[in-house]
Each structure stands twice: as structure tokens, then as C-alpha cells.
Coordinates of N, CA and C in Angstrom, one line a residue:
M10 N 119.1 50.8 72.8 CA 119.6 50.2 74.0 C 119.9 48.7 73.7
Y11 N 118.9 48.0 73.1 CA 119.0 46.6 72.9 C 120.1 46.3 71.8
T12 N 120.3 47.2 70.9 CA 121.3 47.1 69.9 C 122.7 47.2 70.5
R13 N 122.9 48.1 71.4 CA 124.1 48.3 72.1 C 124.5 47.1 73.0
I14 N 123.5 46.6 73.7 CA 123.7 45.4 74.6 C 124.0 44.2 73.7
K15 N 123.3 44.1 72.6 CA 123.5 42.9 71.7 C 125.0 43.0 71.1
A16 N 125.5 44.2 70.8 CA 126.8 44.3 70.3 C 127.8 43.9 71.3
L17 N 127.6 44.4 72.6 CA 128.5 44.0 73.7 C 128.5 42.5 74.0
V18 N 127.3 41.9 74.0 CA 127.2 40.5 74.2 C 128.0 39.7 73.1
Y19 N 127.8 40.1 71.9 CA 128.5 39.5 70.8 C 130.0 39.6 70.9
K20 N 130.4 40.8 71.4 CA 131.9 41.0 71.6 C 132.4 40.2 72.7
E21 N 131.6 39.9 73.8 CA 132.1 39.1 74.9 C 132.2 37.6 74.5
F22 N 131.2 37.2 73.7 CA 131.3 35.8 73.2 C 132.6 35.6 72.3
L23 N 132.9 36.6 71.5 CA 134.1 36.4 70.7 C 135.4 36.5 71.5
A24 N 135.4 37.4 72.5 CA 136.5 37.5 73.4 C 136.8 36.2 74.1
V25 N 135.8 35.5 74.6 CA 135.9 34.3 75.4 C 136.4 33.2 74.4
W26 N 135.8 33.1 73.2 CA 136.2 32.1 72.3 C 137.6 32.2 71.8
R27 N 138.1 33.4 71.6 CA 139.4 33.6 71.1 C 140.5 33.5 72.1
D28 N 140.2 33.6 73.4 CA 141.2 33.6 74.4 C 141.4 32.2 74.9
K29 N 142.6 31.7 74.7 CA 142.9 30.3 75.0 C 142.8 30.0 76.6
K30 N 143.3 31.0 77.3 CA 143.2 30.9 78.8 C 141.8 30.8 79.3
S31 N 140.9 31.6 78.7 CA 139.5 31.5 79.1 C 138.9 30.2 78.7
R32 N 139.2 29.7 77.6 CA 138.6 28.4 77.2 C 139.1 27.3 78.1
F33 N 140.4 27.4 78.5 CA 141.0 26.4 79.4 C 140.2 26.4 80.8
F34 N 140.1 27.6 81.3 CA 139.4 27.7 82.6 C 137.9 27.4 82.6
L35 N 137.3 27.4 81.4 CA 135.9 27.1 81.3 C 135.7 25.6 81.2
I36 N 136.7 24.9 80.7 CA 136.5 23.4 80.4 C 137.2 22.5 81.4
I37 N 138.5 22.7 81.6 CA 139.2 21.7 82.4 C 138.9 21.7 83.9
P38 N 139.0 22.9 84.6 CA 138.8 22.9 86.0 C 137.4 22.4 86.4
P39 N 136.3 22.8 85.7 CA 135.0 22.2 86.2 C 134.9 20.7 86.0
V40 N 135.4 20.2 84.9 CA 135.4 18.7 84.7 C 136.2 18.0 85.8
I41 N 137.3 18.5 86.1 CA 138.1 17.9 87.2 C 137.4 18.0 88.5
Q42 N 136.8 19.2 88.8 CA 136.1 19.3 90.1 C 134.9 18.4 90.2
L43 N 134.2 18.2 89.1 CA 133.0 17.4 89.0 C 133.4 15.9 89.4
F44 N 134.5 15.4 88.8 CA 134.9 14.0 89.1 C 135.5 13.9 90.5
V45 N 136.2 14.9 91.0 CA 136.9 14.8 92.3 C 135.8 14.9 93.4
F46 N 134.9 15.9 93.3 CA 133.9 16.0 94.4 C 132.8 15.0 94.3
A47 N 132.6 14.4 93.1 CA 131.5 13.5 93.0 C 131.9 12.1 93.4
F48 N 133.1 11.7 93.1 CA 133.6 10.3 93.3 C 134.6 10.2 94.4
A49 N 135.4 11.2 94.6 CA 136.5 11.1 95.7 C 135.9 11.6 97.0
A50 N 135.3 12.8 97.0 CA 134.7 13.3 98.2 C 133.3 12.8 98.5
T51 N 133.3 11.6 99.1 CA 132.0 10.9 99.2 C 131.8 10.5 100.7
L52 N 130.5 10.4 101.1 CA 130.2 10.0 102.5 C 129.9 8.5 102.5
D53 N 130.1 7.8 101.4 CA 129.9 6.4 101.4 C 131.1 5.7 102.2
V54 N 130.8 4.7 103.0 CA 131.8 4.0 103.7 C 132.0 2.6 103.0
K55 N 133.1 2.4 102.5 CA 133.4 1.1 101.8 C 134.7 0.5 102.3
H56 N 134.9 -0.7 102.0 CA 136.2 -1.5 102.3 C 136.5 -1.3 103.8
V57 N 135.5 -1.6 104.6 CA 135.6 -1.4 106.1 C 136.3 -2.6 106.7
S58 N 137.3 -2.3 107.5 CA 138.0 -3.4 108.3 C 137.3 -3.6 109.7
I59 N 136.9 -4.8 110.0 CA 136.2 -5.0 111.2 C 136.9 -6.2 112.0
G60 N 136.5 -6.3 113.3 CA 137.0 -7.4 114.1 C 135.8 -8.2 114.6
V61 N 136.0 -9.5 114.7 CA 135.0 -10.4 115.1 C 135.5 -11.3 116.2
L62 N 134.7 -11.2 117.3 CA 135.0 -12.1 118.5 C 133.9 -13.1 118.6
N63 N 134.1 -14.3 118.1 CA 133.0 -15.3 118.1 C 133.3 -16.4 119.1
R64 N 132.7 -16.2 120.3 CA 132.8 -17.2 121.4 C 131.8 -18.3 121.3
D65 N 131.0 -18.3 120.3 CA 130.0 -19.3 120.1 C 130.5 -20.4 119.2
S66 N 130.4 -21.6 119.6 CA 130.8 -22.7 118.8 C 129.7 -23.4 118.0
G67 N 128.5 -22.7 118.0 CA 127.4 -23.3 117.3 C 127.3 -22.9 115.8
E68 N 126.3 -23.4 115.1 CA 126.2 -23.1 113.7 C 125.7 -21.7 113.4
Q69 N 124.9 -21.1 114.2 CA 124.3 -19.8 113.9 C 125.3 -18.7 114.0
G70 N 126.3 -18.9 114.9 CA 127.3 -17.9 115.1 C 128.2 -17.8 113.8
F71 N 128.5 -19.0 113.3 CA 129.3 -19.0 112.1 C 128.6 -18.4 110.9
K72 N 127.3 -18.7 110.8 CA 126.5 -18.2 109.7 C 126.4 -16.7 109.8
L73 N 126.3 -16.1 111.0 CA 126.2 -14.6 111.1 C 127.5 -14.0 110.6
V74 N 128.6 -14.6 111.0 CA 129.9 -14.1 110.5 C 130.1 -14.2 109.0
E75 N 129.5 -15.3 108.4 CA 129.5 -15.4 107.0 C 128.8 -14.3 106.3
E76 N 127.7 -13.8 106.9 CA 126.9 -12.7 106.3 C 127.8 -11.5 106.2
F77 N 128.6 -11.2 107.2 CA 129.6 -10.1 107.1 C 130.7 -10.3 106.1
Y78 N 131.1 -11.6 106.0 CA 132.2 -11.9 105.1 C 131.8 -11.8 103.7
H79 N 130.5 -12.1 103.3 CA 130.1 -12.0 102.0 C 129.5 -10.6 101.6
S80 N 129.5 -9.7 102.6 CA 129.0 -8.3 102.3 C 130.0 -7.5 101.5
N81 N 129.5 -6.7 100.6 CA 130.4 -5.8 99.8 C 131.0 -4.7 100.6
T82 N 130.5 -4.4 101.7 CA 131.0 -3.3 102.5 C 132.2 -3.6 103.4
F83 N 132.1 -4.8 103.9 CA 133.2 -5.3 104.9 C 134.2 -6.1 104.1
K84 N 135.4 -5.6 103.9 CA 136.4 -6.3 103.0 C 137.4 -7.1 103.8
H85 N 137.7 -6.6 105.0 CA 138.8 -7.3 105.8 C 138.3 -7.6 107.2
I86 N 138.3 -8.8 107.6 CA 137.8 -9.3 108.9 C 139.0 -9.8 109.7
T87 N 139.2 -9.3 110.9 CA 140.2 -9.8 111.8 C 139.5 -10.6 112.9
Y88 N 139.9 -11.9 113.0 CA 139.2 -12.7 114.0 C 140.0 -12.6 115.4
L89 N 139.3 -12.2 116.4 CA 139.9 -12.0 117.7 C 139.7 -13.3 118.5
K90 N 140.6 -13.5 119.5 CA 140.5 -14.7 120.3 C 140.0 -14.5 121.7
A91 N 140.2 -13.3 122.2 CA 139.8 -13.0 123.6 C 139.2 -11.6 123.7
V92 N 138.5 -11.4 124.8 CA 137.9 -10.1 125.0 C 139.0 -9.0 125.2
D93 N 140.1 -9.3 125.7 CA 141.2 -8.3 125.9 C 141.7 -7.8 124.6
E94 N 141.5 -8.5 123.5 CA 142.0 -8.0 122.2 C 141.1 -6.9 121.6
I95 N 139.9 -6.7 122.2 CA 139.0 -5.7 121.6 C 139.6 -4.3 121.8
S96 N 140.0 -4.0 123.0 CA 140.6 -2.6 123.2 C 141.8 -2.4 122.4
T97 N 142.7 -3.4 122.3 CA 143.9 -3.2 121.5 C 143.5 -3.0 120.0
F98 N 142.6 -3.8 119.5 CA 142.1 -3.7 118.1 C 141.6 -2.3 117.8
L99 N 140.8 -1.7 118.7 CA 140.2 -0.4 118.4 C 141.2 0.7 118.7
N100 N 142.0 0.6 119.7 CA 143.0 1.6 120.1 C 144.0 1.8 118.9
N101 N 144.4 0.7 118.3 CA 145.3 0.8 117.2 C 144.7 1.1 115.9
Q102 N 143.3 1.4 115.9 CA 142.6 1.7 114.7 C 142.7 0.7 113.6
E103 N 142.7 -0.5 114.0 CA 142.8 -1.6 113.0 C 141.5 -1.9 112.3
G104 N 140.4 -1.3 112.9 CA 139.1 -1.5 112.3 C 138.1 -0.5 112.9
V105 N 136.9 -0.4 112.4 CA 135.9 0.6 112.8 C 135.1 0.0 114.0
F106 N 134.8 -1.2 114.0 CA 134.1 -1.8 115.1 C 134.4 -3.3 115.3
V107 N 133.9 -3.8 116.4 CA 134.1 -5.2 116.7 C 132.8 -5.8 116.9
L108 N 132.5 -7.0 116.3 CA 131.3 -7.7 116.5 C 131.6 -8.8 117.5
S109 N 130.9 -8.8 118.6 CA 131.1 -9.8 119.7 C 129.9 -10.7 119.8
I110 N 130.1 -12.0 119.6 CA 129.0 -13.0 119.7 C 129.3 -13.9 121.0
D111 N 128.3 -13.9 121.9 CA 128.6 -14.6 123.1 C 128.4 -16.1 123.0
E112 N 128.6 -16.9 124.1 CA 128.6 -18.3 124.0 C 127.2 -18.9 123.8
Q113 N 126.2 -18.2 124.2 CA 124.8 -18.7 124.2 C 124.0 -18.3 122.9
F114 N 124.7 -17.7 121.9 CA 124.0 -17.2 120.8 C 123.3 -18.3 120.0
S115 N 124.0 -19.3 119.6 CA 123.3 -20.4 118.8 C 122.3 -21.2 119.7
R116 N 122.6 -21.4 120.9 CA 121.7 -22.1 121.8 C 120.4 -21.4 122.0
N117 N 120.5 -20.1 122.2 CA 119.2 -19.3 122.3 C 118.4 -19.3 121.0
L118 N 119.0 -19.2 119.9 CA 118.3 -19.2 118.6 C 117.7 -20.6 118.4
D119 N 118.4 -21.6 118.7 CA 117.9 -23.0 118.5 C 116.7 -23.3 119.4
A120 N 116.7 -22.6 120.6 CA 115.6 -22.8 121.5 C 114.5 -21.9 121.3
G121 N 114.5 -21.1 120.3 CA 113.5 -20.1 120.0 C 113.5 -18.9 120.8
K122 N 114.6 -18.6 121.5 CA 114.7 -17.5 122.3 C 115.4 -16.3 121.6
S123 N 115.3 -15.1 122.1 CA 116.0 -14.0 121.5 C 117.5 -14.1 121.8
A124 N 118.3 -13.8 120.8 CA 119.7 -13.8 121.0 C 120.3 -12.4 120.7
K125 N 121.3 -12.0 121.4 CA 121.9 -10.7 121.3 C 123.3 -10.8 120.8
V126 N 123.7 -9.8 120.0 CA 125.1 -9.6 119.6 C 125.5 -8.2 120.0
Q127 N 126.8 -8.1 120.3 CA 127.3 -6.8 120.7 C 128.1 -6.1 119.6
C128 N 127.9 -4.9 119.3 CA 128.7 -4.1 118.3 C 129.4 -3.0 119.0
I129 N 130.7 -3.1 119.1 CA 131.5 -2.1 119.8 C 132.2 -1.2 118.7
L130 N 131.8 0.1 118.7 CA 132.2 1.0 117.6 C 133.3 1.9 118.2
D131 N 134.1 2.4 117.2 CA 135.2 3.4 117.5 C 134.5 4.8 117.5
G132 N 134.3 5.4 118.6 CA 133.6 6.7 118.7 C 134.4 7.8 118.2
R133 N 135.7 7.7 118.0 CA 136.5 8.8 117.5 C 136.1 9.1 116.1
K134 N 135.6 8.2 115.3 CA 135.1 8.5 114.0 C 133.6 8.4 114.0
S135 N 133.0 9.4 114.6 CA 131.5 9.4 114.9 C 130.7 9.2 113.7
N136 N 131.0 10.0 112.6 CA 130.2 9.9 111.4 C 130.3 8.5 110.7
T137 N 131.5 8.0 110.6 CA 131.8 6.7 110.0 C 131.1 5.6 110.9
A138 N 131.2 5.8 112.2 CA 130.6 4.8 113.1 C 129.1 4.7 112.9
Q139 N 128.5 5.8 112.8 CA 127.0 5.8 112.6 C 126.6 5.2 111.3
I140 N 127.4 5.4 110.2 CA 127.0 4.8 108.9 C 127.3 3.3 109.0
V141 N 128.4 2.9 109.6 CA 128.7 1.5 109.7 C 127.7 0.8 110.5
L142 N 127.2 1.5 111.6 CA 126.2 0.9 112.4 C 124.9 0.6 111.6
G143 N 124.6 1.5 110.7 CA 123.4 1.2 109.8 C 123.6 0.0 109.0
Y144 N 124.9 -0.2 108.4 CA 125.2 -1.4 107.7 C 125.1 -2.7 108.5
V145 N 125.6 -2.6 109.7 CA 125.6 -3.7 110.6 C 124.2 -4.1 111.0
S146 N 123.3 -3.1 111.2 CA 121.9 -3.4 111.5 C 121.2 -4.1 110.4
T147 N 121.6 -3.7 109.2 CA 121.0 -4.3 108.0 C 121.4 -5.7 107.8
V148 N 122.7 -6.0 108.0 CA 123.1 -7.4 107.9 C 122.5 -8.3 109.0
V149 N 122.4 -7.8 110.2 CA 121.8 -8.6 111.3 C 120.3 -8.8 111.0
Q150 N 119.6 -7.8 110.5 CA 118.2 -8.0 110.2 C 118.0 -9.0 109.1
M151 N 118.9 -8.9 108.0 CA 118.8 -9.9 107.0 C 119.0 -11.3 107.5
F152 N 120.0 -11.5 108.4 CA 120.2 -12.8 109.0 C 119.0 -13.3 109.8
S153 N 118.4 -12.4 110.5 CA 117.2 -12.7 111.3 C 116.1 -13.2 110.4
N154 N 115.9 -12.4 109.2 CA 114.8 -12.8 108.3 C 115.0 -14.1 107.7
K155 N 116.3 -14.4 107.3 CA 116.6 -15.7 106.7 C 116.3 -16.8 107.7
L156 N 116.7 -16.6 109.0 CA 116.4 -17.6 110.0 C 115.0 -17.9 110.2
K157 N 114.1 -16.9 110.1 CA 112.7 -17.1 110.2 C 112.1 -17.8 109.0
E158 N 112.7 -17.5 107.8 CA 112.2 -18.2 106.7 C 112.6 -19.7 106.7
D159 N 113.8 -20.0 107.1 CA 114.2 -21.4 107.2 C 113.3 -22.2 108.2
R160 N 112.9 -21.5 109.2 CA 112.1 -22.2 110.2 C 110.6 -22.1 110.0
A161 N 110.2 -21.4 109.0 CA 108.8 -21.1 108.6 C 108.1 -20.5 109.8
E162 N 108.8 -19.5 110.4 CA 108.2 -18.8 111.5 C 107.7 -17.5 111.1
R163 N 106.9 -17.4 110.1 CA 106.4 -16.2 109.6 C 105.2 -15.7 110.5
S164 N 105.2 -14.5 111.0 CA 104.2 -14.0 111.9 C 103.2 -13.2 111.1
N165 N 102.2 -12.8 111.7 CA 101.2 -11.9 111.1 C 101.4 -10.5 111.4
D166 N 102.5 -10.1 111.9 CA 102.8 -8.7 112.2 C 102.9 -7.8 111.0
M167 N 102.5 -6.6 111.1 CA 102.6 -5.7 110.0 C 104.0 -5.4 109.6
E168 N 104.3 -5.4 108.3 CA 105.6 -5.2 107.8 C 105.7 -3.9 107.0
L169 N 106.6 -3.1 107.3 CA 106.8 -1.8 106.5 C 107.8 -2.1 105.4
V170 N 107.3 -1.8 104.2 CA 108.1 -2.0 102.9 C 108.5 -0.6 102.5
I171 N 109.8 -0.4 102.4 CA 110.4 0.9 102.1 C 110.9 0.9 100.6
R172 N 110.5 1.9 99.9 CA 111.0 2.1 98.5 C 111.5 3.5 98.3
H173 N 112.7 3.6 97.9 CA 113.4 4.9 97.6 C 113.2 5.2 96.2
W174 N 112.3 6.2 95.9 CA 112.1 6.5 94.5 C 113.2 7.4 94.0
Y175 N 113.5 7.2 92.7 CA 114.5 8.0 91.9 C 116.0 7.6 92.3
N176 N 116.2 7.1 93.5 CA 117.5 6.6 93.9 C 117.3 5.4 94.7
P177 N 116.9 4.2 94.1 CA 116.6 3.0 94.9 C 117.7 2.5 95.7
N178 N 119.0 2.6 95.2 CA 120.1 2.0 95.9 C 120.8 3.0 96.8
L179 N 120.2 4.2 96.9 CA 120.8 5.3 97.8 C 122.2 5.6 97.5
L180 N 122.5 5.7 96.2 CA 123.9 6.0 95.8 C 124.2 7.4 96.1
Y181 N 125.4 7.6 96.7 CA 125.7 9.0 97.1 C 125.9 10.0 96.0
S182 N 126.4 9.5 94.9 CA 126.7 10.4 93.7 C 125.4 10.8 93.0
W183 N 124.3 10.0 93.2 CA 123.1 10.4 92.5 C 122.5 11.6 93.1
F184 N 122.6 11.9 94.3 CA 122.0 13.1 94.9 C 123.1 14.2 95.1
T185 N 124.4 13.9 94.9 CA 125.4 14.9 95.0 C 125.7 15.6 93.7
V186 N 125.8 14.8 92.6 CA 126.2 15.4 91.3 C 125.2 16.5 90.8
P187 N 123.9 16.3 90.9 CA 123.0 17.4 90.4 C 123.2 18.8 91.2
G188 N 123.4 18.7 92.5 CA 123.6 19.9 93.2 C 125.0 20.5 92.9
L189 N 126.0 19.6 92.7 CA 127.3 20.0 92.4 C 127.4 20.7 91.1
I190 N 126.6 20.2 90.1 CA 126.6 20.8 88.8 C 126.0 22.3 88.9
G191 N 125.0 22.4 89.8 CA 124.4 23.8 90.0 C 125.4 24.7 90.6
V192 N 126.2 24.2 91.6 CA 127.2 25.1 92.2 C 128.3 25.4 91.2
L193 N 128.8 24.5 90.4 CA 129.8 24.7 89.4 C 129.3 25.7 88.3
T194 N 128.0 25.6 88.0 CA 127.5 26.5 87.0 C 127.5 27.9 87.5
M195 N 127.1 28.1 88.8 CA 127.1 29.4 89.3 C 128.5 30.0 89.4
L196 N 129.5 29.1 89.8 CA 130.9 29.6 89.9 C 131.4 29.9 88.6
E197 N 131.1 29.2 87.5 CA 131.6 29.4 86.2 C 131.1 30.8 85.7
A198 N 129.8 31.1 86.0 CA 129.3 32.5 85.6 C 130.1 33.6 86.3
L199 N 130.5 33.4 87.5 CA 131.3 34.4 88.2 C 132.7 34.5 87.7
V200 N 133.3 33.3 87.3 CA 134.6 33.3 86.8 C 134.7 34.0 85.4
I201 N 133.7 33.7 84.6 CA 133.6 34.3 83.3 C 133.6 35.9 83.3
V202 N 132.7 36.4 84.2 CA 132.7 37.8 84.4 C 134.0 38.4 84.9
A203 N 134.6 37.7 85.9 CA 135.8 38.2 86.5 C 136.9 38.2 85.4
L204 N 137.0 37.1 84.6 CA 138.0 37.1 83.6 C 137.8 38.1 82.5
S205 N 136.5 38.4 82.2 CA 136.2 39.5 81.3 C 136.7 40.8 81.7
V206 N 136.4 41.2 83.0 CA 136.8 42.5 83.5 C 138.3 42.5 83.6
A207 N 139.0 41.4 84.1 CA 140.4 41.4 84.2 C 141.1 41.5 82.8
R208 N 140.5 40.9 81.8 CA 141.1 41.0 80.5 C 140.9 42.4 79.9
E209 N 139.8 43.1 80.2 CA 139.6 44.5 79.8 C 140.7 45.4 80.4
R210 N 140.9 45.1 81.7 CA 141.9 45.9 82.4 C 143.3 45.7 81.9
E211 N 143.7 44.5 81.6 CA 145.0 44.2 81.1 C 145.3 44.8 79.7
L212 N 144.2 44.7 78.9 CA 144.4 45.2 77.5 C 144.2 46.7 77.4
G213 N 143.7 47.3 78.5 CA 143.5 48.8 78.5 C 142.2 49.2 77.8
T214 N 141.3 48.3 77.6 CA 140.1 48.6 76.8 C 138.9 48.9 77.8
F215 N 139.1 48.7 79.1 CA 138.0 49.0 80.0 C 137.7 50.5 80.0
D216 N 138.7 51.3 80.0 CA 138.5 52.8 80.0 C 137.8 53.2 78.7
Q217 N 138.2 52.5 77.6 CA 137.5 52.8 76.3 C 136.0 52.5 76.4
L218 N 135.7 51.4 77.1 CA 134.4 50.9 77.2 C 133.5 51.9 78.0
L219 N 134.2 52.6 79.0 CA 133.4 53.5 79.8 C 133.1 54.8 79.1
V220 N 133.8 55.1 78.1 CA 133.6 56.4 77.3 C 132.7 56.1 76.1
T221 N 132.2 54.9 75.9 CA 131.3 54.6 74.8 C 129.9 55.0 75.2
P222 N 129.0 55.1 74.3 CA 127.6 55.5 74.6 C 126.9 54.5 75.6
L223 N 127.5 53.4 75.9 CA 126.9 52.4 76.8 C 126.7 53.0 78.2
K224 N 125.6 52.8 78.8 CA 125.3 53.2 80.2 C 125.8 52.1 81.1
S225 N 125.8 52.4 82.4 CA 126.4 51.4 83.4 C 125.6 50.1 83.4
R226 N 124.2 50.3 83.4 CA 123.4 49.1 83.4 C 123.5 48.2 82.2
E227 N 123.8 48.9 81.0 CA 124.0 48.2 79.8 C 125.3 47.4 79.8
I228 N 126.3 48.0 80.4 CA 127.6 47.3 80.5 C 127.4 46.1 81.4
L229 N 126.6 46.3 82.5 CA 126.4 45.2 83.4 C 125.7 44.0 82.8
F230 N 124.6 44.4 82.0 CA 123.9 43.3 81.3 C 124.8 42.7 80.2
G231 N 125.5 43.5 79.5 CA 126.4 42.9 78.5 C 127.5 42.0 78.9
K232 N 127.9 42.3 80.2 CA 129.0 41.4 80.7 C 128.4 40.2 81.4
T233 N 127.2 40.3 81.9 CA 126.6 39.2 82.7 C 125.9 38.2 81.8
L234 N 125.1 38.6 80.8 CA 124.3 37.7 80.0 C 125.2 36.6 79.3
P235 N 126.3 37.0 78.7 CA 127.2 35.9 78.1 C 127.7 34.9 79.1
A236 N 128.0 35.4 80.3 CA 128.5 34.5 81.3 C 127.4 33.5 81.7
I237 N 126.2 34.0 81.9 CA 125.1 33.1 82.3 C 124.8 32.1 81.2
V238 N 124.8 32.5 79.9 CA 124.5 31.6 78.8 C 125.6 30.5 78.7
I239 N 126.8 30.9 78.8 CA 127.9 29.9 78.7 C 127.9 29.0 79.9
A240 N 127.6 29.5 81.1 CA 127.6 28.6 82.3 C 126.4 27.6 82.2
I241 N 125.3 28.1 81.7 CA 124.1 27.2 81.6 C 124.4 26.1 80.5
L242 N 125.0 26.5 79.4 CA 125.3 25.5 78.4 C 126.3 24.5 78.9
E243 N 127.3 25.0 79.6 CA 128.3 24.0 80.2 C 127.7 23.1 81.3
G244 N 126.8 23.7 82.1 CA 126.2 22.9 83.1 C 125.3 21.8 82.5
T245 N 124.6 22.2 81.4 CA 123.7 21.2 80.7 C 124.6 20.1 80.1
F246 N 125.7 20.5 79.5 CA 126.6 19.4 79.0 C 127.1 18.5 80.0

């Protein structure tokens, strides 16, 4: 039994190696899919266009806008002049959200009071809006922390320090590529078996294989094992 399966496995390896079409489908499509799905199909939001309505003439309002200007996520900032321009800006999809700073922003911060900023998001892109909202919250929180440090207003409140192990920068490709490799490896095993059976049918050797001393389960193992080995080697590479 093992001798017959070994001979069929050896024959399958030779058939895959000698067939140019099989070698092409085993190498080129998985590599292209890996790069396309890993780097093109991403949930990361980059190069976001935003609108800013700064009605505050004080220093703190301009500093907050500078935080967004120097951020790597927000690349294009449109400065609005009036509240009426907000609806036009979002309706025309010129940006994902509008940051609105009121007239009392700097005055409240200088007086030691709490100050609020308004973030108006485009709800038509719900997933993008939620991701951008997380970025906005981070920028505002960093601005608040800098303001406290400048004024030496450190409090004794408990601080939660978050550390992301294995993926400290939360890069999307870091947790997508490993799973994608597993999926491609599984699909490659299926493709190899399908190509093997189709090749046997085209060459007319599948009927000859059925009349050999091989049993059905031996043919199944002999067709499956080479596909699994090749797929695992390619996935490892």
C-alpha cells in the first residue's frame, strides 16, 4: 500500500514540475494576491482631507489646528470661513469631517476651564468615519497632554498605559498577512488537486489510473499529499 502511494506521490510531483501551466499558477497568482490583498485592500485610513472652521482668534486654537496639520494621517486641510460652508463641504464629499473650534476655546483654556471642540463627521462613510474619529480623539488628547505639561498641571489621577504586544504600531498588514498566507495556502492545495485531476482527464490517463491496482483511498492520498506538501512549502516561502 505505502509503495503504491509513494509511487503515485512521486508521479504527481513530476507532473507538477514538468507542467509549465501548473508552475505558473503555483507561483505568480499567489504572489500577486498576497501583495494586492495585503497592501491595496486595507482598512487603514490615510491621506484624509478635512475641513477646519476656526472661529477662535487665540493662540490655543491655532496650536490645535497645527497638530492636525503635522499629523501623518491628515494630508489636506481646507479652511472654512463660516458655519454655512460646513454642509456644502460635507455634501460635496470634499472631506471626511469638519473640525469646528468656537470663539471661547482659547479663553476657556487660558482661564483653566474645560474647552470643547466639535467634530462633524460624514455618516455616509460610517466605517471610515469611526476610524477617523479615533485619530481625531488621539490628536486632541495629545494636544491636551502637551497643554498640561506646559502649565505643569500634572495631577495624581491614575493613568492607564497601553502597550500592544507583537504589533506596537497597530499596522494593518501585520495581522492581515499571516491569515492571508494561511488562506492562500489552503487555496493552493485545492488548485493543485484540481489541476491534477483536470490534467489526467485531458491526457486520458485518469481511466488508466482507475484500472491500476490502486484503491480509491490510495488515489485520494496520492493526489492530496503532494498538494499539501507543495502548498505548505509555498506558504512557508
